[in-house]
mmCIF file of C-alpha atoms in Angstrom:
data_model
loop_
_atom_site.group_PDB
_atom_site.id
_atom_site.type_symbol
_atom_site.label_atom_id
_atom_site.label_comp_id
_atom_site.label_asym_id
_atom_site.label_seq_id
_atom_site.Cartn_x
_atom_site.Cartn_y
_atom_site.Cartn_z
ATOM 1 C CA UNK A 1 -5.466 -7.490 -12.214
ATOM 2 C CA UNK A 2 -3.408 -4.296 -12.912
ATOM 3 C CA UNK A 3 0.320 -3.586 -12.515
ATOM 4 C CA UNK A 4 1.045 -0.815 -10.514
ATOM 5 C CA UNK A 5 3.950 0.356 -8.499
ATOM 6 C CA UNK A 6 4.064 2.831 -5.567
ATOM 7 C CA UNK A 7 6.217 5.111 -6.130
ATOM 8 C CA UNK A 8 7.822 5.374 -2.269
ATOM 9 C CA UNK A 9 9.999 2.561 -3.787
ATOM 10 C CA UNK A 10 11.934 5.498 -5.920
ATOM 11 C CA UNK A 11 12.225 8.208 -2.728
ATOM 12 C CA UNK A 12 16.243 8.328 -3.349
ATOM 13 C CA UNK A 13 15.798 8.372 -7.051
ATOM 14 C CA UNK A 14 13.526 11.234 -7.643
ATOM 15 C CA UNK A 15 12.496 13.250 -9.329
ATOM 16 C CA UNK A 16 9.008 11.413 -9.906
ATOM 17 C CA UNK A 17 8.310 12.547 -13.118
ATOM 18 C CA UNK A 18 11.664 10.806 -14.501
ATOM 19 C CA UNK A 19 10.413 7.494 -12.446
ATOM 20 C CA UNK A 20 6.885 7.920 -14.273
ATOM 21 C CA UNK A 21 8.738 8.040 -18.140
ATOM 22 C CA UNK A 22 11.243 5.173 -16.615
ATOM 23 C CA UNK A 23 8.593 3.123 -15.664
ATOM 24 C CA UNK A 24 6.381 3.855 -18.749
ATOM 25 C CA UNK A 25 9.605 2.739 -20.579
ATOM 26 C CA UNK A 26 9.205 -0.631 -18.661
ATOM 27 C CA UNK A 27 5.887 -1.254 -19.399
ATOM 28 C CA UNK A 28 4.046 -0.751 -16.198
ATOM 29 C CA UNK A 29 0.598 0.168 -16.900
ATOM 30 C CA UNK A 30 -0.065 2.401 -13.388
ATOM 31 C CA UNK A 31 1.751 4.119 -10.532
ATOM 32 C CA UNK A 32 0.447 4.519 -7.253
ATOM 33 C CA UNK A 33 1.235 8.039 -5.659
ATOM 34 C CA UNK A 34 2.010 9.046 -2.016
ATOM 35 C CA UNK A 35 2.044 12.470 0.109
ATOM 36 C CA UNK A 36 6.042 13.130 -1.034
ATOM 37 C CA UNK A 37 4.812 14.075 -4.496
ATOM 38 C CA UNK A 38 1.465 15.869 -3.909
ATOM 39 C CA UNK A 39 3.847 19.218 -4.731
ATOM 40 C CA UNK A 40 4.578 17.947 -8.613
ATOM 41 C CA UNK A 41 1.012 16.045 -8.459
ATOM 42 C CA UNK A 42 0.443 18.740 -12.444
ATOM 43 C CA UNK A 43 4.023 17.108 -13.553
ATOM 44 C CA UNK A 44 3.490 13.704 -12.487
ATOM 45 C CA UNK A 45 -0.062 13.622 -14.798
ATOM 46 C CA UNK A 46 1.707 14.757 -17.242
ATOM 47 C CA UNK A 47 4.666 12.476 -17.741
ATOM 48 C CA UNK A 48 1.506 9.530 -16.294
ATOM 49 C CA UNK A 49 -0.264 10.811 -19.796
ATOM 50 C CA UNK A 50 2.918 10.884 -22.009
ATOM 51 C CA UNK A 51 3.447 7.500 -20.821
ATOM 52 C CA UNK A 52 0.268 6.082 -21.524
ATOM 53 C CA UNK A 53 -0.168 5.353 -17.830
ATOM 54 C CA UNK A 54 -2.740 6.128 -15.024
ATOM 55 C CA UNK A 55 -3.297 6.534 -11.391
ATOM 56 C CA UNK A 56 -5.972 4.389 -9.815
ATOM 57 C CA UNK A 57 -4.597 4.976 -6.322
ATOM 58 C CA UNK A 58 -2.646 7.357 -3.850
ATOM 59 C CA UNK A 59 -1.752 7.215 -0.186
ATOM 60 C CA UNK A 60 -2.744 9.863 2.000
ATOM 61 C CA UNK A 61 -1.750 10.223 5.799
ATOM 62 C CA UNK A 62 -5.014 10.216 7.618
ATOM 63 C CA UNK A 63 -4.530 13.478 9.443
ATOM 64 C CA UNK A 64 -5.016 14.968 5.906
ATOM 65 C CA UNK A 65 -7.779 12.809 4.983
ATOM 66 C CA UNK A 66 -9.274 14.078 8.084
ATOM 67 C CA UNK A 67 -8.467 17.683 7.937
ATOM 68 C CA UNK A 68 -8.295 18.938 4.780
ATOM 69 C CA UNK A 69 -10.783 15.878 2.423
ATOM 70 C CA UNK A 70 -10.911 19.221 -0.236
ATOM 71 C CA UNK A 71 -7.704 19.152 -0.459
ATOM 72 C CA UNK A 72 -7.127 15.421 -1.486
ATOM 73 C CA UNK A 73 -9.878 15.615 -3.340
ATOM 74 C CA UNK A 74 -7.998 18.403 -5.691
ATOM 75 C CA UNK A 75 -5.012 16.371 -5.678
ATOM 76 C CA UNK A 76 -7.072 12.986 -6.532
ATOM 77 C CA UNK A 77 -8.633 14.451 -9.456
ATOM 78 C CA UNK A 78 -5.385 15.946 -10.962
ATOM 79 C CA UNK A 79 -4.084 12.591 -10.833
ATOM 80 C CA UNK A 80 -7.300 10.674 -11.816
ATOM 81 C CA UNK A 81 -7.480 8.709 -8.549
ATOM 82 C CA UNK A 82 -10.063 6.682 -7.764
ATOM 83 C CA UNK A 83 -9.453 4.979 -4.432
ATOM 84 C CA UNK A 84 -7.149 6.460 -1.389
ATOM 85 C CA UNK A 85 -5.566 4.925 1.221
ATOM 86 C CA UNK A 86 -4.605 6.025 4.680
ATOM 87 C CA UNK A 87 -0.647 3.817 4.670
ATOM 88 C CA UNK A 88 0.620 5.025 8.312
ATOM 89 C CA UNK A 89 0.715 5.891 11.926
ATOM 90 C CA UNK A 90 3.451 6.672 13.441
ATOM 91 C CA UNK A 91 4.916 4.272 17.197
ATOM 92 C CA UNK A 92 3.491 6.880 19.250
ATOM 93 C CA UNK A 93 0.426 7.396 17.170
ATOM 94 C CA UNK A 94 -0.520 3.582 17.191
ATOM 95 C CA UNK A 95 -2.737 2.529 19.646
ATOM 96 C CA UNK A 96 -1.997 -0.116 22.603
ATOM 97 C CA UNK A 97 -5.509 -1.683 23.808
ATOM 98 C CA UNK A 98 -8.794 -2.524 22.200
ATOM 99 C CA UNK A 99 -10.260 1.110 22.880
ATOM 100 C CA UNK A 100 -7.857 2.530 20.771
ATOM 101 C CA UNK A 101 -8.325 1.052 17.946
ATOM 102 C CA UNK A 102 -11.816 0.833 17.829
ATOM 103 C CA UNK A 103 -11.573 4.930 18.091
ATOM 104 C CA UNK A 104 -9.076 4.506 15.352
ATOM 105 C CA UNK A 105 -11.745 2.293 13.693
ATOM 106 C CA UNK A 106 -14.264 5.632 13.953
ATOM 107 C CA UNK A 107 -11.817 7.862 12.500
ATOM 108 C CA UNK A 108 -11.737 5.797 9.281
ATOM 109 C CA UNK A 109 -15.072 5.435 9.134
ATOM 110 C CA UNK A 110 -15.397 9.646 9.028
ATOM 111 C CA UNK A 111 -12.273 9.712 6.411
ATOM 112 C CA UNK A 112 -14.383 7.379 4.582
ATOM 113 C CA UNK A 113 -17.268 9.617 4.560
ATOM 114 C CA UNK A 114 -15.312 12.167 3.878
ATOM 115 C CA UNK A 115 -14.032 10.936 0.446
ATOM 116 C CA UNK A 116 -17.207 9.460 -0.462
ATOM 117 C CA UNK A 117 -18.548 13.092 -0.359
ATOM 118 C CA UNK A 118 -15.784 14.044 -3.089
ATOM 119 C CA UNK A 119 -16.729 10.428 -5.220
ATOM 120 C CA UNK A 120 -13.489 8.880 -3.527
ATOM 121 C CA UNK A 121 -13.434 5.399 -2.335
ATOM 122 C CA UNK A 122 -11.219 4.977 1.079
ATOM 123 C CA UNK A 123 -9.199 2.065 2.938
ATOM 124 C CA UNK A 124 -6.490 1.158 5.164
ATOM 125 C CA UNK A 125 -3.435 0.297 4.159
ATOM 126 C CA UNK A 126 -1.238 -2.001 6.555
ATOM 127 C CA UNK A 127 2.314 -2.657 8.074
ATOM 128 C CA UNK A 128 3.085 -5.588 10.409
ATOM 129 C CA UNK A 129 1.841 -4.035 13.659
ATOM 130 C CA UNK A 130 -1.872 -4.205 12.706
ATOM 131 C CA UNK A 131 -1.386 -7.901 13.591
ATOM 132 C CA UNK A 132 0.272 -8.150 16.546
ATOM 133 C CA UNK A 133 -1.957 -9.608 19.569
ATOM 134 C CA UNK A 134 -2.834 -6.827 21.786
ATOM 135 C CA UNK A 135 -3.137 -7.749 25.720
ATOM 136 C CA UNK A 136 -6.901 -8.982 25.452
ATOM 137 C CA UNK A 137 -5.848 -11.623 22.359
ATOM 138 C CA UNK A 138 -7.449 -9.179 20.015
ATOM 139 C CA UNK A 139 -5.738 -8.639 16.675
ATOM 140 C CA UNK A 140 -5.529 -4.542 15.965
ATOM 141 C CA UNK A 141 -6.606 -5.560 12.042
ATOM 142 C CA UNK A 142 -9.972 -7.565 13.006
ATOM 143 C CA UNK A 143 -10.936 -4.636 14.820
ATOM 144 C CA UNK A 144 -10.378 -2.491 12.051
ATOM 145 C CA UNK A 145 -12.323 -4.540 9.478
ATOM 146 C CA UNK A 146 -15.109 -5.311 12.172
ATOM 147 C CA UNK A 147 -15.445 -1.860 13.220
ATOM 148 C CA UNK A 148 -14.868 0.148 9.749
ATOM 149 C CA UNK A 149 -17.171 -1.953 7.634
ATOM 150 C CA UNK A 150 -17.519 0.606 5.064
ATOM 151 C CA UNK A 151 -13.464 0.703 4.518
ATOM 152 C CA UNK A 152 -11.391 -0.900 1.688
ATOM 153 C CA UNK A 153 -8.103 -2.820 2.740
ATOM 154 C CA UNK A 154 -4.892 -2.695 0.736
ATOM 155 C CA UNK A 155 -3.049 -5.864 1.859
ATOM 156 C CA UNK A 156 0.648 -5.058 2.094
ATOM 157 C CA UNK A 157 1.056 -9.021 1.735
ATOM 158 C CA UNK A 158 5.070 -8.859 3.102
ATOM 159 C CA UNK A 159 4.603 -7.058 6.232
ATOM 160 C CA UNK A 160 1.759 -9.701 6.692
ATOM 161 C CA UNK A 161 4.330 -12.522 6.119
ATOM 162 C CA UNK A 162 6.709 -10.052 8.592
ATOM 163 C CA UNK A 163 4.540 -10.005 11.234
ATOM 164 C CA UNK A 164 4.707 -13.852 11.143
ATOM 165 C CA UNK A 165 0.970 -14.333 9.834
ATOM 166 C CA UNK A 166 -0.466 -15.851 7.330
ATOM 167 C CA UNK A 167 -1.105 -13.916 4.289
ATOM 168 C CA UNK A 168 -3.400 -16.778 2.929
ATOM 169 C CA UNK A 169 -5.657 -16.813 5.677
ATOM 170 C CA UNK A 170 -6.531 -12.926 5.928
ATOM 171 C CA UNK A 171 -7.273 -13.054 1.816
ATOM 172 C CA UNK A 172 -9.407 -16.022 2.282
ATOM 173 C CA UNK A 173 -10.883 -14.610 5.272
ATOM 174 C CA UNK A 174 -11.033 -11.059 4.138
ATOM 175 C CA UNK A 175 -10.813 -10.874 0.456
ATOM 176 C CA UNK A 176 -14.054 -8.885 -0.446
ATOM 177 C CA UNK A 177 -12.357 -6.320 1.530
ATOM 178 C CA UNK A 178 -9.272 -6.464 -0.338
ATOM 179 C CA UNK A 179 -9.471 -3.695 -3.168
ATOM 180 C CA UNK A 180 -5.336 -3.612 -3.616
ATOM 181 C CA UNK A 181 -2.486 -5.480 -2.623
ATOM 182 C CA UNK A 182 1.270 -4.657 -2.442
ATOM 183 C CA UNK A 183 3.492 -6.814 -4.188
ATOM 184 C CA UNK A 184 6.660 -6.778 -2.542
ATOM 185 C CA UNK A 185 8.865 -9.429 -0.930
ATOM 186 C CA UNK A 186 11.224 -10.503 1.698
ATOM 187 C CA UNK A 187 15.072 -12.132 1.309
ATOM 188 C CA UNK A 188 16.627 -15.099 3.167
ATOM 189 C CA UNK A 189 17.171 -13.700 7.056
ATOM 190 C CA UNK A 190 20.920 -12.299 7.071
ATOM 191 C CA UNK A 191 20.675 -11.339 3.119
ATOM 192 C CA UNK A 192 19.984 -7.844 1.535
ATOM 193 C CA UNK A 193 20.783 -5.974 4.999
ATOM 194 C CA UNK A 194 21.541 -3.018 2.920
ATOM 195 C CA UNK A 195 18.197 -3.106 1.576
ATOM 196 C CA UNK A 196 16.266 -3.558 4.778
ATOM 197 C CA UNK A 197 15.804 -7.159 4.706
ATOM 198 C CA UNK A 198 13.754 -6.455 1.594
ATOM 199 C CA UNK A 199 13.789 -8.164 -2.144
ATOM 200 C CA UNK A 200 12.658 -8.013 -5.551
ATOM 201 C CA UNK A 201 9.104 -8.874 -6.198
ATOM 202 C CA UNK A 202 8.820 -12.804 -6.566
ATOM 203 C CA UNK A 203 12.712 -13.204 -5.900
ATOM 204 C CA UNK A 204 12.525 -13.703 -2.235
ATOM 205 C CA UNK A 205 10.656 -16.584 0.210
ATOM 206 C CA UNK A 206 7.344 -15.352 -1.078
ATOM 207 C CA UNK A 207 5.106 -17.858 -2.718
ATOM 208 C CA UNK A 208 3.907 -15.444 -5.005
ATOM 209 C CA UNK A 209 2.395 -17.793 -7.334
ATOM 210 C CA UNK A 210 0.062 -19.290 -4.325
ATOM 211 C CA UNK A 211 -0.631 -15.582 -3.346
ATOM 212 C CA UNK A 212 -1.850 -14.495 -6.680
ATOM 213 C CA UNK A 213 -4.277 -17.025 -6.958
ATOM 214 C CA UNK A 214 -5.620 -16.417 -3.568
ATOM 215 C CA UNK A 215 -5.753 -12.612 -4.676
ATOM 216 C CA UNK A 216 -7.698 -13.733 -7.598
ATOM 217 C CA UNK A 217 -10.511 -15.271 -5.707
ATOM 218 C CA UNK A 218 -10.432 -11.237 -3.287
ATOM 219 C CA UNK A 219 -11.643 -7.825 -4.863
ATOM 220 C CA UNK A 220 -8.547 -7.095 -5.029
ATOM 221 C CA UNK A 221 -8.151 -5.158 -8.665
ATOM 222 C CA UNK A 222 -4.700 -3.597 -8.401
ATOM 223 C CA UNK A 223 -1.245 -5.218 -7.366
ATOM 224 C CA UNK A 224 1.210 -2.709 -6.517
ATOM 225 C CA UNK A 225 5.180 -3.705 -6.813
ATOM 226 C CA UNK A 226 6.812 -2.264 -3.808
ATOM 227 C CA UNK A 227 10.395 -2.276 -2.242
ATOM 228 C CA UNK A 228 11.025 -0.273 0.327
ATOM 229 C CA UNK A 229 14.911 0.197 0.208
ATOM 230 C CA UNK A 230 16.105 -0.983 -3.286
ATOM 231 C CA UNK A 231 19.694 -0.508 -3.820
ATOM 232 C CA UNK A 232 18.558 -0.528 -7.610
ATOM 233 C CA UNK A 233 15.438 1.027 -8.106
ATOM 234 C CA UNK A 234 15.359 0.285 -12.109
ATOM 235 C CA UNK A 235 16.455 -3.352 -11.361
ATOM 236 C CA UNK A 236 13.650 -3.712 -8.689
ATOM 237 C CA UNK A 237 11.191 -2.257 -11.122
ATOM 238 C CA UNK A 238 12.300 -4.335 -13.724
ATOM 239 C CA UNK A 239 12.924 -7.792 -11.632
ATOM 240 C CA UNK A 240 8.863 -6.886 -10.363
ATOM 241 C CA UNK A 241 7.507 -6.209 -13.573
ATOM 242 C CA UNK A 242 9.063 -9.728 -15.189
ATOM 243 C CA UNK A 243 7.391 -11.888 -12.245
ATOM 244 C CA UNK A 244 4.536 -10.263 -12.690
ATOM 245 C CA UNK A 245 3.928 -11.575 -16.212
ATOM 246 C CA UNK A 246 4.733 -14.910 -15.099
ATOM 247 C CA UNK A 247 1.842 -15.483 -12.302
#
């Protein structure tokens, strides 16, 4: 499985192509892109070849993917990307019944379609209100997987465990859908309030080691260290690369 790490963990610590040498310094094979950086997307493949590094993935807000699939495309292959995920909507984007997400369902099924025309592959990448119950029982994520076939998943695996589901279950469940996963975990509750509630990969209550090995037995190919507030962005990196050589 590859090392990768998206590169929203460094937002306050830009610019990206001084993350890209810092992590190449580190030893991370990969980065994974998002929309912030489409603007230095020439730099960034640069410093990602000076490095010795690659690409594999990217983020793209589905509006885009929807709108403008020529456009990702362009940025995709100046990166090298292979496989793009949709990451987001927004509270009042996100829909409350059934019917809403299965028309969100459609929509990924078009963006899909739409990147397989440019020789992209295409997913969904989740938070933790993809598996809250809606008022029928229904979980938002089922009906994404059952209604999308076609779609890849990238598991963020902490915003599972934040949601208070079972990461385990979805990968053995769901694991030929799983392409990616986020590698990422969660503190003690009351601890690292300045960081969100967040912690370094594989320091937190995360059994990484049991998650891994589920992850093995998935599709999943890349595993993508994540924080989303670090106080320390080269300690996170460093404290994620380190357990990551240990699993």
């Amino acid at each position: 499985m590859l090392l990768s790490l998206q590169l929203f963990s460094a937002k306050n610590y830009t610019p990206y192509t001084d993350v890209i040498t810092q992590l190449g310094a580190i030893g991370y094979p990969a980065a994974e892109g998002f929309f912030d950086m489409f603007n230095e997307a020439a730099a960034i493949r640069a410093k990602l070849d000076a490095a010795g590094m690659t690409m594999p993935t990217l983020h793209v807000p589905i509006d885009m993917c929807e709108n403008d699939a020529e456009g990702v495309a362009k940025i995709a292959a100046t990166l090298g990307v292979k496989t793009v995920y949709a990451p987001w909507l927004s509270p009042e984007e996100r829909p409350t019944d059934a019917a809403g997400w299965e028309a969100l369902a459609e929509r990924l099924a078009k963006c899909h379609a739409a990147m397989a025309s440019h020789g992209l592959a295409f997913g969904w990448h989740n938070h933790d209100f993809e598996f809250f119950a809606l008022p029928d029982g229904q979980i938002p994520m089922e009906i994404l997987l059952r209604s999308a076939p076609m779609i890849e998943w990238e598991a963020d695996i902490a915003w599972i465990v934040r949601s208070g589901t079972d990461p385990i279950d979805w990968i053995s469940r769901h694991g030929q859908r799983i392409t990616a996963a986020h590698f990422k975990d969660l503190a003690p509750a009351g601890e690292n309030l300045d960081e969100d509630g967040w912690a370094d990969a594989g320091t937190g209550t995360l059994d990484w080691p049991a998650i891994y090995a589920a992850l093995k037995t998935s599709r999943c190919a890349v595993l993508v260290a994540e924080h989303d507030n670090p106080s320390d962005f080269v300690r996170f990196a460093k404290a994620a690369h380190a357990t990551f050589a240990t699993l």
